[in-house]
XYZ file of C-alpha atoms in Angstrom:
529
model
C 65.916 -98.300 118.672
C 68.817 -100.308 119.882
C 66.776 -102.734 119.079
C 66.085 -102.096 115.423
C 70.108 -101.788 114.859
C 71.003 -104.335 116.090
C 68.549 -106.192 114.201
C 69.696 -104.030 110.865
C 73.009 -105.585 111.552
C 72.352 -109.249 112.364
C 69.849 -109.681 109.111
C 72.330 -109.095 106.747
C 75.129 -111.413 108.513
C 72.470 -114.333 108.312
C 71.942 -114.172 105.084
C 75.597 -114.047 104.051
C 76.286 -117.161 106.431
C 73.250 -119.193 105.325
C 74.470 -118.351 101.746
C 77.765 -119.642 102.318
C 76.630 -122.838 104.479
C 74.576 -123.453 101.251
C 77.640 -123.332 98.932
C 79.047 -125.347 101.477
C 77.341 -128.120 101.074
C 77.178 -127.779 97.442
C 81.168 -127.690 97.506
C 80.825 -130.955 99.601
C 77.894 -133.109 98.569
C 76.287 -131.691 95.289
C 79.305 -130.267 92.959
C 79.982 -132.311 89.912
C 83.323 -131.823 88.256
C 82.844 -129.855 84.841
C 85.156 -131.238 81.957
C 88.352 -130.759 82.485
C 91.788 -131.221 80.692
C 94.109 -132.665 83.054
C 97.425 -133.806 81.645
C 98.818 -136.973 82.739
C 102.544 -136.302 84.414
C 104.995 -137.761 83.013
C 106.770 -140.447 85.849
C 110.661 -140.066 86.268
C 111.479 -142.742 83.933
C 110.069 -141.272 80.699
C 111.230 -138.045 81.466
C 114.947 -139.513 80.649
C 116.390 -138.621 78.208
C 114.643 -136.304 77.701
C 117.045 -133.516 78.450
C 117.582 -131.168 75.346
C 117.360 -127.498 75.708
C 115.370 -125.209 73.337
C 116.510 -121.903 71.809
C 113.559 -119.230 70.788
C 114.150 -116.188 68.789
C 112.171 -113.345 69.429
C 111.687 -109.552 67.937
C 110.496 -107.719 71.355
C 111.979 -107.670 74.908
C 110.353 -108.144 78.147
C 108.207 -104.422 79.380
C 107.897 -106.549 82.529
C 108.702 -109.573 84.609
C 105.751 -109.087 86.504
C 102.686 -111.230 84.714
C 99.844 -109.032 86.141
C 101.894 -106.026 84.729
C 102.377 -107.666 81.447
C 100.810 -106.012 78.124
C 103.404 -107.194 75.435
C 103.675 -110.128 73.302
C 106.971 -110.900 74.013
C 105.847 -110.452 78.179
C 103.245 -113.464 78.089
C 104.774 -115.710 76.006
C 108.173 -115.708 78.436
C 105.811 -115.357 81.589
C 103.305 -117.906 80.430
C 105.717 -120.489 80.909
C 106.248 -119.895 83.905
C 102.611 -118.715 85.384
C 99.402 -120.093 84.824
C 95.303 -118.835 85.882
C 92.427 -120.571 86.950
C 91.788 -121.465 83.042
C 93.634 -122.316 80.444
C 93.139 -120.590 76.530
C 92.995 -123.394 73.798
C 92.262 -124.091 70.238
C 89.881 -126.672 69.508
C 88.541 -127.464 65.871
C 90.331 -123.326 64.748
C 87.846 -121.714 67.622
C 89.043 -120.577 70.995
C 88.033 -121.918 74.709
C 88.641 -121.974 77.698
C 88.902 -124.824 79.804
C 89.610 -125.390 83.992
C 93.282 -125.455 84.279
C 93.968 -124.729 87.937
C 90.719 -125.248 89.264
C 89.778 -128.197 89.472
C 85.825 -127.878 89.368
C 84.052 -125.054 89.413
C 80.038 -124.400 89.547
C 77.711 -120.884 89.250
C 75.878 -120.864 92.256
C 73.637 -118.001 91.357
C 73.496 -115.334 89.458
C 76.372 -113.591 91.352
C 78.210 -116.549 93.185
C 81.148 -118.942 91.564
C 82.383 -121.343 93.259
C 85.990 -122.682 92.541
C 87.091 -126.338 93.777
C 91.582 -125.244 93.832
C 93.742 -128.745 91.967
C 95.571 -130.769 94.215
C 99.422 -131.363 94.320
C 99.833 -128.122 92.444
C 103.157 -126.291 93.578
C 104.814 -122.975 93.138
C 108.601 -122.649 92.143
C 109.216 -122.175 95.797
C 108.517 -125.157 97.523
C 105.069 -123.775 98.201
C 101.848 -125.696 97.761
C 98.541 -123.537 95.864
C 95.871 -122.894 97.760
C 92.789 -120.820 97.718
C 94.408 -117.742 99.886
C 96.877 -117.680 97.223
C 94.015 -117.410 94.306
C 92.514 -114.852 96.655
C 95.651 -112.692 97.407
C 96.210 -112.946 93.553
C 93.082 -111.924 92.116
C 92.588 -109.170 94.246
C 95.622 -107.911 92.905
C 95.096 -108.036 89.577
C 92.104 -106.036 90.337
C 93.570 -103.751 91.927
C 96.804 -103.202 89.940
C 97.502 -104.668 86.912
C 96.808 -102.743 84.050
C 94.570 -105.268 81.821
C 93.834 -107.286 85.494
C 91.703 -103.934 86.022
C 90.070 -104.053 82.402
C 89.075 -107.595 83.213
C 87.734 -107.539 86.484
C 86.321 -103.899 86.603
C 82.975 -102.769 85.097
C 82.479 -99.794 82.950
C 82.586 -97.419 85.728
C 85.923 -98.416 87.406
C 84.643 -100.524 90.265
C 85.744 -104.038 90.818
C 83.254 -106.872 89.124
C 84.081 -109.108 92.338
C 83.242 -108.120 95.891
C 84.193 -110.770 97.594
C 86.453 -113.343 97.430
C 85.531 -115.906 100.325
C 87.832 -118.513 101.271
C 85.890 -121.853 102.440
C 89.028 -124.524 103.125
C 92.748 -124.548 101.722
C 91.082 -125.814 98.462
C 87.762 -124.090 97.655
C 87.266 -120.646 97.532
C 84.384 -118.511 96.533
C 83.503 -115.106 94.233
C 81.083 -113.230 95.053
C 80.135 -111.022 91.796
C 78.501 -106.911 92.531
C 76.271 -107.943 89.582
C 75.955 -110.803 86.913
C 79.142 -110.635 84.611
C 78.878 -113.311 82.098
C 82.532 -113.281 80.573
C 84.025 -114.452 84.253
C 85.389 -117.775 82.312
C 86.999 -116.347 80.209
C 88.614 -113.622 81.310
C 90.053 -115.669 83.891
C 91.818 -117.424 81.517
C 93.567 -114.267 81.198
C 97.557 -114.639 82.331
C 96.827 -110.668 83.420
C 95.170 -112.520 85.976
C 98.008 -115.617 87.179
C 98.079 -116.783 90.546
C 101.169 -116.190 92.653
C 102.281 -116.976 96.377
C 100.180 -115.032 98.375
C 103.444 -113.358 100.373
C 104.056 -112.332 96.488
C 101.315 -110.778 95.769
C 100.729 -108.784 99.339
C 104.490 -108.103 99.413
C 104.100 -106.424 95.665
C 100.984 -105.268 96.777
C 101.516 -101.786 95.403
C 103.524 -102.146 92.522
C 105.042 -104.597 89.865
C 107.491 -107.012 91.192
C 111.650 -106.125 90.219
C 112.992 -109.185 91.701
C 113.458 -112.279 89.414
C 113.901 -113.794 92.582
C 109.912 -113.126 93.144
C 108.903 -114.608 89.779
C 107.891 -117.193 91.298
C 104.136 -119.447 89.321
C 103.032 -122.889 89.207
C 103.985 -123.062 85.347
C 106.235 -125.842 83.479
C 109.216 -123.752 83.630
C 111.243 -121.511 86.249
C 112.792 -118.221 85.387
C 116.709 -119.069 86.226
C 117.555 -115.594 84.537
C 116.836 -112.618 82.637
C 118.948 -109.844 81.205
C 117.320 -107.184 79.447
C 117.573 -106.349 76.141
C 119.717 -109.879 75.746
C 118.253 -113.096 76.705
C 115.401 -115.015 79.719
C 116.434 -117.736 80.509
C 114.042 -120.933 81.998
C 114.285 -124.157 83.547
C 112.323 -127.333 83.508
C 110.346 -127.458 86.774
C 110.100 -131.090 87.759
C 107.546 -130.667 90.127
C 104.806 -129.767 87.859
C 101.665 -130.664 88.468
C 100.913 -131.720 84.808
C 102.053 -133.217 81.407
C 105.999 -132.396 81.895
C 107.444 -130.279 79.357
C 110.263 -132.523 77.469
C 112.131 -129.287 76.910
C 114.851 -129.094 80.272
C 115.916 -125.813 79.494
C 114.428 -122.814 77.551
C 115.920 -119.605 76.398
C 114.416 -116.877 74.706
C 116.819 -114.764 72.703
C 115.897 -110.744 72.398
C 117.046 -110.203 68.445
C 115.082 -107.201 67.473
C 116.057 -107.139 64.434
C 114.425 -109.543 61.534
C 117.669 -110.386 59.813
C 119.501 -111.238 63.339
C 116.655 -113.647 63.760
C 117.122 -114.889 60.397
C 120.719 -115.495 60.913
C 120.315 -117.186 64.308
C 117.945 -119.806 63.059
C 120.238 -120.572 60.156
C 123.372 -120.561 61.570
C 122.110 -123.186 63.875
C 122.362 -120.968 67.827
C 118.287 -120.862 67.222
C 116.133 -123.565 67.108
C 112.853 -121.653 66.564
C 112.183 -117.967 65.484
C 109.065 -116.022 65.932
C 108.108 -112.958 64.014
C 109.812 -114.031 60.934
C 108.437 -111.919 58.044
C 106.578 -112.956 54.623
C 109.698 -112.044 52.777
C 112.559 -114.565 54.444
C 109.367 -117.300 54.209
C 111.148 -118.344 50.626
C 114.229 -118.281 52.009
C 113.820 -120.504 55.203
C 111.553 -122.918 53.349
C 114.361 -123.554 50.750
C 117.012 -123.977 53.734
C 115.569 -126.857 55.307
C 113.566 -125.440 58.094
C 109.901 -125.462 59.107
C 107.521 -122.837 58.696
C 104.083 -122.328 60.274
C 102.006 -120.073 58.799
C 98.334 -119.446 60.722
C 95.463 -116.377 60.608
C 95.994 -115.012 64.095
C 94.138 -112.527 66.056
C 96.536 -109.812 66.268
C 94.339 -106.863 64.022
C 96.903 -104.760 62.558
C 95.254 -101.342 62.429
C 95.492 -97.529 62.428
C 94.399 -96.049 65.660
C 93.021 -93.206 64.731
C 92.614 -90.333 67.670
C 89.370 -89.229 68.576
C 90.289 -86.836 70.384
C 91.909 -85.034 67.405
C 89.498 -86.382 64.422
C 86.567 -86.298 66.366
C 84.293 -86.598 62.835
C 83.331 -90.022 62.028
C 83.126 -89.307 58.260
C 86.749 -88.408 58.531
C 87.995 -91.434 60.247
C 85.336 -93.864 57.444
C 86.853 -91.560 54.781
C 90.333 -92.775 55.888
C 89.264 -96.566 55.828
C 87.741 -96.065 52.152
C 91.334 -94.234 51.008
C 93.300 -97.362 51.689
C 93.112 -100.468 49.646
C 93.677 -103.333 51.734
C 93.555 -106.511 49.253
C 96.771 -104.564 47.531
C 98.596 -104.155 51.006
C 97.902 -108.065 51.878
C 99.244 -109.102 48.457
C 102.144 -106.843 48.009
C 103.184 -105.680 51.279
C 102.361 -109.548 53.312
C 103.208 -111.327 50.360
C 99.459 -112.763 50.955
C 100.354 -113.910 54.188
C 97.179 -111.692 56.216
C 93.199 -112.106 55.936
C 91.514 -108.791 54.573
C 89.822 -107.561 57.805
C 85.674 -107.503 57.975
C 85.142 -107.828 61.138
C 87.011 -106.025 64.217
C 87.938 -109.048 66.084
C 89.083 -112.104 64.917
C 86.344 -114.844 63.502
C 88.638 -117.579 65.656
C 86.357 -116.318 68.620
C 82.701 -117.212 69.432
C 79.930 -114.269 68.511
C 82.229 -112.441 65.911
C 79.685 -110.942 63.040
C 81.669 -110.098 59.780
C 80.910 -106.893 57.823
C 81.072 -105.566 54.242
C 84.705 -104.796 54.304
C 85.706 -100.830 53.264
C 85.848 -101.088 49.766
C 88.869 -98.988 48.045
C 86.985 -95.814 46.955
C 88.883 -92.579 46.164
C 86.090 -90.619 45.093
C 83.798 -91.890 47.819
C 86.441 -90.860 50.417
C 86.919 -87.313 49.243
C 83.405 -87.180 49.262
C 82.842 -87.520 53.054
C 86.355 -85.452 53.828
C 84.640 -82.638 52.077
C 81.193 -82.840 53.676
C 82.973 -82.817 56.886
C 84.740 -79.967 55.678
C 88.507 -81.774 56.378
C 90.685 -80.552 53.895
C 94.291 -78.908 53.904
C 94.506 -80.975 56.858
C 98.512 -83.160 58.264
C 98.642 -85.738 60.344
C 101.521 -87.478 61.674
C 101.568 -90.551 61.807
C 103.122 -92.936 64.383
C 105.005 -96.208 63.859
C 107.462 -98.808 66.135
C 110.940 -99.265 64.693
C 110.341 -103.065 65.929
C 109.389 -104.260 62.543
C 110.595 -102.759 59.161
C 106.992 -103.898 58.061
C 105.513 -101.804 60.267
C 107.510 -99.077 58.424
C 106.830 -100.423 54.789
C 102.829 -99.957 55.899
C 103.441 -96.624 57.709
C 104.917 -95.506 54.097
C 101.668 -97.023 52.387
C 99.142 -95.831 54.229
C 100.945 -92.271 54.013
C 100.548 -92.544 50.044
C 97.124 -93.603 50.265
C 96.049 -90.699 52.503
C 97.791 -88.476 50.635
C 96.107 -89.154 47.498
C 92.980 -87.626 48.997
C 94.292 -84.752 50.801
C 95.320 -85.480 53.449
C 99.338 -84.897 54.368
C 100.898 -87.203 56.491
C 104.092 -87.310 58.002
C 105.519 -90.714 59.709
C 107.049 -90.322 62.819
C 109.099 -93.309 63.657
C 109.461 -94.298 67.477
C 111.192 -96.800 69.401
C 109.111 -99.742 70.412
C 108.994 -98.683 74.264
C 108.693 -94.954 73.432
C 105.962 -96.179 71.277
C 103.851 -97.523 73.811
C 104.075 -94.859 76.321
C 102.996 -92.227 73.581
C 100.155 -94.217 72.452
C 98.485 -95.792 75.296
C 99.674 -93.579 78.491
C 99.816 -90.095 76.845
C 97.898 -90.077 73.970
C 100.047 -87.807 71.992
C 99.881 -88.884 68.096
C 97.244 -88.510 65.438
C 97.760 -91.378 63.730
C 98.995 -95.028 64.979
C 100.295 -98.440 63.311
C 99.539 -101.250 66.050
C 97.965 -104.693 66.220
C 95.745 -105.463 69.390
C 95.910 -109.038 70.611
C 93.026 -110.469 72.073
C 92.178 -113.011 73.953
C 88.385 -113.229 74.213
C 85.686 -111.237 72.045
C 84.394 -109.281 75.096
C 87.985 -108.233 76.016
C 88.478 -107.407 72.712
C 85.803 -104.598 72.501
C 86.430 -103.635 76.151
C 89.487 -102.037 74.662
C 87.562 -99.641 73.201
C 85.270 -98.391 76.293
C 85.465 -95.300 77.345
C 88.505 -94.682 79.078
C 89.961 -98.118 78.743
C 93.748 -98.439 79.581
C 94.494 -100.314 76.149
C 92.233 -97.293 74.365
C 94.891 -95.478 72.894
C 92.915 -93.552 70.622
C 90.700 -92.216 73.302
C 87.147 -93.715 71.388
C 83.787 -93.226 73.720
C 79.899 -93.737 72.756
C 77.971 -94.019 75.740
C 75.767 -96.368 73.774
C 78.845 -98.610 72.995
C 79.725 -98.821 76.354
C 76.323 -99.428 77.406
C 76.174 -102.133 74.959
C 79.330 -104.121 76.622
C 77.560 -103.325 79.715
C 74.464 -105.689 78.546
C 76.223 -108.442 77.702
C 78.129 -108.787 80.588
C 74.732 -108.934 82.575
C 72.847 -110.854 80.179
C 72.617 -114.529 80.920
C 70.581 -115.473 77.867
C 73.093 -116.778 75.003
C 70.501 -116.276 72.196
C 69.856 -112.489 73.664
C 73.422 -111.669 74.191
C 74.797 -112.535 70.994
C 72.435 -110.172 69.211
C 73.733 -107.592 71.743
C 77.464 -108.560 70.789
C 76.532 -107.984 67.136
C 74.906 -104.336 67.858
C 78.718 -103.401 70.007
C 80.417 -104.701 66.900
C 78.430 -102.941 63.900
C 78.950 -99.724 66.087
C 82.312 -100.021 66.706
C 82.969 -100.682 62.978
C 80.611 -97.554 61.738
C 82.460 -95.051 64.112
C 85.865 -96.439 62.733
C 88.455 -95.539 65.763
C 90.415 -97.091 63.712
C 91.304 -98.158 59.645
C 90.439 -101.528 59.786
C 93.389 -103.267 57.963
C 94.249 -106.973 58.308
C 94.941 -109.678 60.629
C 98.254 -110.512 60.619
C 99.346 -113.761 59.806
C 102.224 -115.851 62.604
C 104.776 -116.891 60.878
C 106.867 -119.564 62.977
C 110.000 -121.222 61.866
C 111.847 -123.963 63.240
C 114.685 -126.151 62.769
C 113.381 -129.728 61.115
C 114.081 -131.720 64.519
C 111.452 -129.532 66.284
C 108.306 -131.577 66.469
C 105.165 -131.036 68.397
C 105.139 -127.490 68.601
C 101.721 -125.422 68.770
C 100.934 -121.748 68.442
C 97.853 -120.199 69.715
C 96.468 -117.304 67.272
C 97.486 -115.032 69.097
C 100.936 -115.696 68.872
C 101.748 -117.891 71.927
C 104.202 -120.697 71.346
C 102.660 -123.945 73.661
C 105.308 -126.754 74.734
C 103.782 -129.303 75.979
C 104.051 -131.852 73.474
C 107.398 -130.718 72.044
C 110.261 -132.672 70.912
C 113.835 -132.003 70.407
C 115.090 -134.836 68.459
């Protein structure tokens, strides 16, 4: 009996040892480097004379200084210059792709084991050299307490996708998955999985970072100071492993007022303005400023609380009741693309459908069938943008026209986020998800997901997401992606409106700026002449 017990204990250990040995041999002798983007590091001479500063006016404040707790656009814009992940999201010929970044090379050993070799000579802002222990601690923390990290690195049942992280040596780490998970690489590119020093991860194991002194990453800029509601100041990290930025000092001015942001660039106090209203484009161009205009991933929608409006026919009726073309043309001045999909086509495997046509009689018919008459719904809208308020007023008029009374409730942005995503206290709510990948975008709508504000739940949809995650055949996976998107489109947990264009204005002397479609500025090659 004792021998049997010993045997049962020893066999699994032997199996694990053999697996780790095989991985080690692959790492040492067989691992070919994957294609990477390795920027050449600028020399000291090259950096001489590149002491320009850049001031960027942004519309919203940071909600956190902890990258793994970040959820808003401003969080990722500012903290995304301080931190880096194992992989990076890049725009290539109009499509997003995911390339190795803090990872030098990687290899899938089998269906559930991935080997990652960490890049050499990467340093944190505190002078510590990046090693595999930092990677292990950061990913474990993200899986444990990061709101988005828990979505990215856990399955539909809330169980961690990564069952074990094994450190082979200071530069090699193995992620052993609980089951196959095909979106692993794209999820490891999200900044919610960014890498921080092991001691910081362990210090804040159970809660968010609350001291700017502990905001330490490997990125091209380090945080100097942050004044809530006012500004954040970053400085160039001269020991950065990659392409040294040409900007030595980066200042983010937090200016919620659109007119204040426009005034800042016209007066010269800002070099770049983010969140430009379509109404201001002509004025800015006539003042000699450069205006960038690109279709983004942000899908502006009216979320419908599915607990309060459970009948899909009612939700479909609301989609038929709204004239998206008119909104895009009149309210957005053409700086938007009417949504005919649930995710932006900049991602692979996105399918387009016939857009909900503006059809008042169809909307009324569906509402009558569902018995949804003489109802009043409250429409929640953030005060951060005048355009959002104007959009709410337009939605109100369209829904009133089909017999749904709408009361608009304007709420400060931080309170708005809590009402929608924590309390789920709304009937309708206007916001716009900005996902980093197709799979991540679809998980917004998974049952009990942290960003599933409308509390949408469909077991068939959830099952399809699980199948997508485990399906290794690319063609079969594409079909599953299409089926999931079709269900979401038809179930209509939101009024699908439009993909918002990203409009950014700069002074003429700001060169080399790149804008990712989820409204993040890439400053790799930016100069101020």
